[in-house]
CSV table of C-alpha atoms in Angstrom, one decimal:
chain,number,residue,atom,x,y,z
A,15,LEU,CA,19.7,17.3,-55.0
A,16,VAL,CA,18.9,13.6,-55.2
A,17,ASN,CA,20.7,10.5,-54.3
A,18,GLY,CA,23.4,9.6,-56.7
A,19,ASP,CA,23.9,13.2,-58.1
A,20,ALA,CA,27.5,13.9,-59.1
A,21,ILE,CA,28.7,17.2,-57.7
A,22,SER,CA,31.8,19.1,-58.9
A,23,VAL,CA,33.0,22.6,-57.9
A,24,VAL,CA,34.2,24.9,-60.6
A,25,MET,CA,36.5,27.8,-59.4
A,26,THR,CA,37.0,30.8,-61.6
A,27,SER,CA,39.6,33.7,-60.8
A,28,ASN,CA,40.1,37.0,-62.5
A,29,ALA,CA,43.1,37.9,-60.3
A,30,THR,CA,46.8,37.6,-61.1
A,31,PRO,CA,48.5,35.3,-60.6
A,32,CYS,CA,45.6,32.8,-60.4
A,33,LEU,CA,44.6,33.3,-64.0
A,34,THR,CA,46.6,30.2,-65.0
A,35,GLY,CA,44.4,27.1,-64.8
A,36,SER,CA,41.1,29.2,-64.4
A,37,PRO,CA,38.6,27.9,-64.3
A,38,ALA,CA,39.5,24.8,-62.2
A,39,THR,CA,37.1,21.9,-61.8
A,40,SER,CA,37.2,19.7,-58.8
A,41,ASN,CA,36.9,15.9,-59.0
A,42,PRO,CA,33.2,14.8,-58.8
A,43,VAL,CA,31.6,13.8,-55.6
A,44,THR,CA,28.7,11.4,-55.4
A,45,MET,CA,25.8,12.6,-53.2
A,46,THR,CA,24.2,10.2,-50.8
A,47,VAL,CA,20.7,11.6,-49.6
A,48,ASN,CA,19.1,9.6,-47.0
A,49,ALA,CA,15.4,9.1,-47.1
A,50,LEU,CA,13.3,10.8,-44.4
A,51,PRO,CA,12.4,8.4,-41.6
A,52,THR,CA,8.7,7.1,-41.7
A,53,THR,CA,6.3,9.2,-39.5
A,54,PRO,CA,5.9,7.2,-36.3
A,55,THR,CA,2.5,5.7,-35.2
A,56,ALA,CA,1.9,6.5,-31.5
A,57,SER,CA,-1.1,6.7,-29.1
A,58,ALA,CA,-1.9,7.4,-25.4
A,59,THR,CA,-1.8,4.0,-23.8
A,60,SER,CA,-2.7,5.3,-20.3
A,61,GLN,CA,-4.5,8.4,-19.1
A,62,PRO,CA,-4.5,10.3,-15.8
A,63,THR,CA,-6.7,9.0,-13.2
A,64,CYS,CA,-8.0,10.2,-9.7
A,65,VAL,CA,-4.9,8.4,-8.3
A,66,VAL,CA,-2.2,8.8,-11.0
A,67,SER,CA,-1.9,12.5,-12.4
A,68,THR,CA,0.2,11.5,-15.6
A,69,GLY,CA,-0.3,9.5,-18.6
A,70,THR,CA,1.8,7.5,-21.1
A,71,ILE,CA,2.3,7.7,-24.9
A,72,THR,CA,3.6,4.5,-26.6
A,73,VAL,CA,5.1,4.4,-30.2
A,74,THR,CA,4.0,1.2,-32.2
A,75,THR,CA,5.9,1.8,-35.4
A,76,PRO,CA,8.6,1.9,-36.2
A,77,LEU,CA,9.7,-0.9,-33.6
A,78,PRO,CA,12.8,-0.3,-31.4
A,79,ALA,CA,16.1,-1.2,-33.3
A,80,VAL,CA,19.7,-0.2,-33.3
A,81,GLY,CA,20.1,3.4,-34.3
A,82,ILE,CA,16.4,4.4,-33.9
A,83,THR,CA,15.5,7.1,-31.2
A,84,TYR,CA,12.1,8.7,-30.5
A,85,ILE,CA,11.3,12.3,-29.4
A,86,VAL,CA,8.2,13.3,-27.5
A,87,THR,CA,7.5,17.1,-27.5
A,88,GLY,CA,4.9,18.9,-25.7
A,89,VAL,CA,2.9,21.3,-28.0
A,90,SER,CA,0.2,22.7,-25.6
A,91,PRO,CA,1.8,23.6,-23.2
A,92,ILE,CA,5.1,23.7,-24.9
A,93,VAL,CA,7.5,21.3,-23.4
A,94,ALA,CA,11.1,20.5,-24.5
A,95,GLY,CA,11.6,17.2,-26.2
A,96,VAL,CA,12.4,14.1,-24.3
A,97,THR,CA,14.3,11.3,-26.4
A,98,ASN,CA,14.5,7.6,-25.7
A,99,ASP,CA,15.1,4.4,-27.6
A,100,THR,CA,12.0,2.5,-26.3
A,101,GLY,CA,9.3,4.5,-27.7
A,102,VAL,CA,7.5,4.5,-24.3
A,103,PHE,CA,7.1,7.9,-22.7
A,104,SER,CA,5.5,7.8,-19.1
A,105,GLY,CA,4.9,10.5,-16.6
A,106,LEU,CA,3.4,12.9,-19.0
A,107,SER,CA,1.4,15.7,-17.6
A,108,VAL,CA,-1.9,16.7,-18.9
A,109,GLY,CA,-1.4,18.4,-22.4
A,110,SER,CA,-1.0,17.8,-26.2
A,111,TYR,CA,2.2,16.1,-27.5
A,112,ASN,CA,3.7,14.9,-30.8
A,113,VAL,CA,6.3,12.2,-31.5
A,114,THR,CA,9.0,12.1,-34.1
A,115,THR,CA,11.6,9.5,-34.7
A,116,SER,CA,15.2,9.5,-36.1
A,117,ASN,CA,17.5,6.8,-37.6
A,118,GLY,CA,20.7,8.7,-36.8
A,119,GLY,CA,20.0,11.3,-39.4
A,120,CYS,CA,17.2,13.6,-40.0
A,121,PRO,CA,14.0,13.5,-37.8
A,122,SER,CA,10.8,12.2,-39.3
A,123,LEU,CA,7.7,14.4,-39.7
A,124,ALA,CA,5.7,14.7,-36.4
A,125,THR,CA,2.6,12.6,-35.5
A,126,GLU,CA,-0.8,14.4,-35.2
A,127,SER,CA,-1.3,15.7,-31.8
A,128,ILE,CA,-1.7,13.1,-29.0
A,129,SER,CA,-3.8,14.1,-25.9
A,130,ILE,CA,-3.1,13.3,-22.3
A,131,SER,CA,-6.4,14.4,-20.7
A,132,ALA,CA,-7.3,15.2,-17.3
A,133,PRO,CA,-9.6,12.7,-15.5
A,134,ALA,CA,-13.5,13.2,-15.5
A,135,THR,CA,-14.2,14.8,-12.0
A,136,LYS,CA,-17.6,15.5,-10.2
A,137,THR,CA,-17.8,17.8,-7.3
A,138,TRP,CA,-20.6,17.8,-4.9
A,139,ILE,CA,-22.3,21.2,-4.5
A,140,GLY,CA,-25.4,20.0,-2.7
A,141,GLY,CA,-28.6,21.8,-3.4
A,142,THR,CA,-30.2,19.1,-1.6
A,143,THR,CA,-28.8,15.9,0.1
A,144,ASP,CA,-29.8,13.5,-2.7
A,145,TRP,CA,-26.9,11.9,-4.5
A,146,ASN,CA,-29.0,11.1,-7.3
A,147,ILE,CA,-29.9,14.6,-8.5
A,148,ALA,CA,-27.8,15.9,-11.5
A,149,THR,CA,-28.0,19.4,-10.4
A,150,ASN,CA,-26.3,18.5,-7.0
A,151,TRP,CA,-23.1,18.0,-9.0
A,152,THR,CA,-20.6,20.2,-11.0
A,153,PRO,CA,-20.4,19.5,-13.9
A,154,SER,CA,-24.1,18.6,-13.8
A,155,GLY,CA,-24.8,14.9,-13.8
A,156,VAL,CA,-24.9,11.9,-11.5
A,157,PRO,CA,-21.4,10.2,-11.2
A,158,THR,CA,-20.6,7.3,-13.4
A,159,ALA,CA,-17.9,4.5,-12.9
A,160,ALA,CA,-15.6,7.0,-14.9
A,161,ASP,CA,-15.8,9.9,-12.5
A,162,CYS,CA,-13.5,11.0,-9.6
A,163,VAL,CA,-15.9,12.1,-7.0
A,164,ILE,CA,-15.0,15.0,-4.5
A,165,ILE,CA,-17.3,15.7,-1.5
A,166,PRO,CA,-16.3,19.1,-0.1
A,167,ASN,CA,-17.6,20.4,3.3
A,168,VAL,CA,-21.0,22.0,2.3
A,169,PRO,CA,-24.2,22.4,4.2
A,170,ASN,CA,-26.0,19.6,2.5
A,171,LYS,CA,-24.1,16.4,2.8
A,172,PRO,CA,-24.9,13.7,0.2
A,173,ILE,CA,-26.9,10.7,1.1
A,174,ILE,CA,-27.5,7.8,-1.2
A,175,SER,CA,-31.1,7.0,-0.4
A,176,GLY,CA,-34.0,4.9,-1.9
A,177,ILE,CA,-34.2,1.2,-2.2
A,178,ASP,CA,-31.9,-1.3,-3.8
A,179,GLY,CA,-30.1,1.5,-5.8
A,180,ASN,CA,-26.8,0.9,-7.7
A,181,PHE,CA,-24.4,3.9,-7.9
A,182,TYR,CA,-20.8,4.3,-9.2
A,183,CYS,CA,-17.7,6.3,-9.1
A,184,TYR,CA,-14.1,5.7,-10.0
A,185,GLY,CA,-12.5,7.3,-7.1
A,186,LEU,CA,-13.9,9.0,-3.9
A,187,ASN,CA,-12.5,11.8,-1.9
A,188,VAL,CA,-14.5,12.8,1.3
A,189,ASN,CA,-13.0,16.1,2.3
A,190,ALA,CA,-12.3,17.1,6.1
A,191,ALA,CA,-15.5,17.8,8.1
A,192,SER,CA,-17.7,16.4,5.2
A,193,SER,CA,-19.6,13.1,4.9
A,194,LEU,CA,-21.1,10.5,2.6
A,195,THR,CA,-24.0,8.3,3.9
A,196,VAL,CA,-25.2,5.1,2.0
A,197,ASN,CA,-28.5,4.0,3.2
A,198,SER,CA,-29.1,0.2,3.7
A,199,THR,CA,-30.0,-1.8,0.6
A,200,ASN,CA,-28.2,0.5,-1.7
A,201,VAL,CA,-24.8,-0.3,-3.2
A,202,LEU,CA,-22.0,2.3,-4.0
A,203,THR,CA,-19.3,0.7,-6.2
A,204,ILE,CA,-15.9,2.4,-6.1
A,205,THR,CA,-13.5,1.2,-8.8
A,206,ASN,CA,-10.3,2.7,-7.3
A,207,GLU,CA,-9.1,4.7,-4.4
A,208,VAL,CA,-11.1,6.0,-1.6
A,209,ILE,CA,-9.8,8.8,0.6
A,210,VAL,CA,-11.6,10.1,3.7
A,211,GLN,CA,-9.7,13.0,5.1
A,212,SER,CA,-9.4,13.9,8.8
A,213,THR,CA,-12.8,14.5,10.4
A,214,GLY,CA,-14.6,13.4,7.3
A,215,THR,CA,-16.9,10.3,7.4
A,216,LEU,CA,-18.1,7.5,5.1
A,217,THR,CA,-21.0,5.6,6.4
A,218,PHE,CA,-22.7,2.5,5.0
A,219,GLU,CA,-25.8,1.8,7.0
A,220,ASN,CA,-27.1,-1.5,7.9
A,221,ASN,CA,-30.8,-1.5,8.5
């Protein structure tokens, strides 16, 4: 059926006393077929960090208007759909999602999968005490400004040594009974939160 089709119902009977007037045709009814809503455009506008464990997906088209609703559904892992009329979905756990929209009738086709990704994490394993050696970290690699750094209590505690070095991490968590030492003339830039747990230490040396 397409929009504007005229539909009639024809009834035929072979039973007495319904033979009179058979077949009978109803008055025509004109069909109205609503167009499928346009597939929305949406993206992850914030990702989890060392501090905030959830992300946000925002719909950019169609814009909010009377009668329009948006539905975000988790596809991996499967999460029941959540509906709102703003197109902004915050507090989303790590996973893959798609978004549909509705104008009061049928839902649109779904967007491509949108990922809420876990933050990059570097954990100290300490083959030696040198912060600047890739194999002292898992996954391997010296931390960058995008990494959440975790220093557990292992025998070889990290030391940032050398002269006039510049080192980075996004967040730092020094576990209980562990430590991090930054030798003088070196700089460790931490973009976000610093956590030093009970009995842990973070030391910036001065000469």
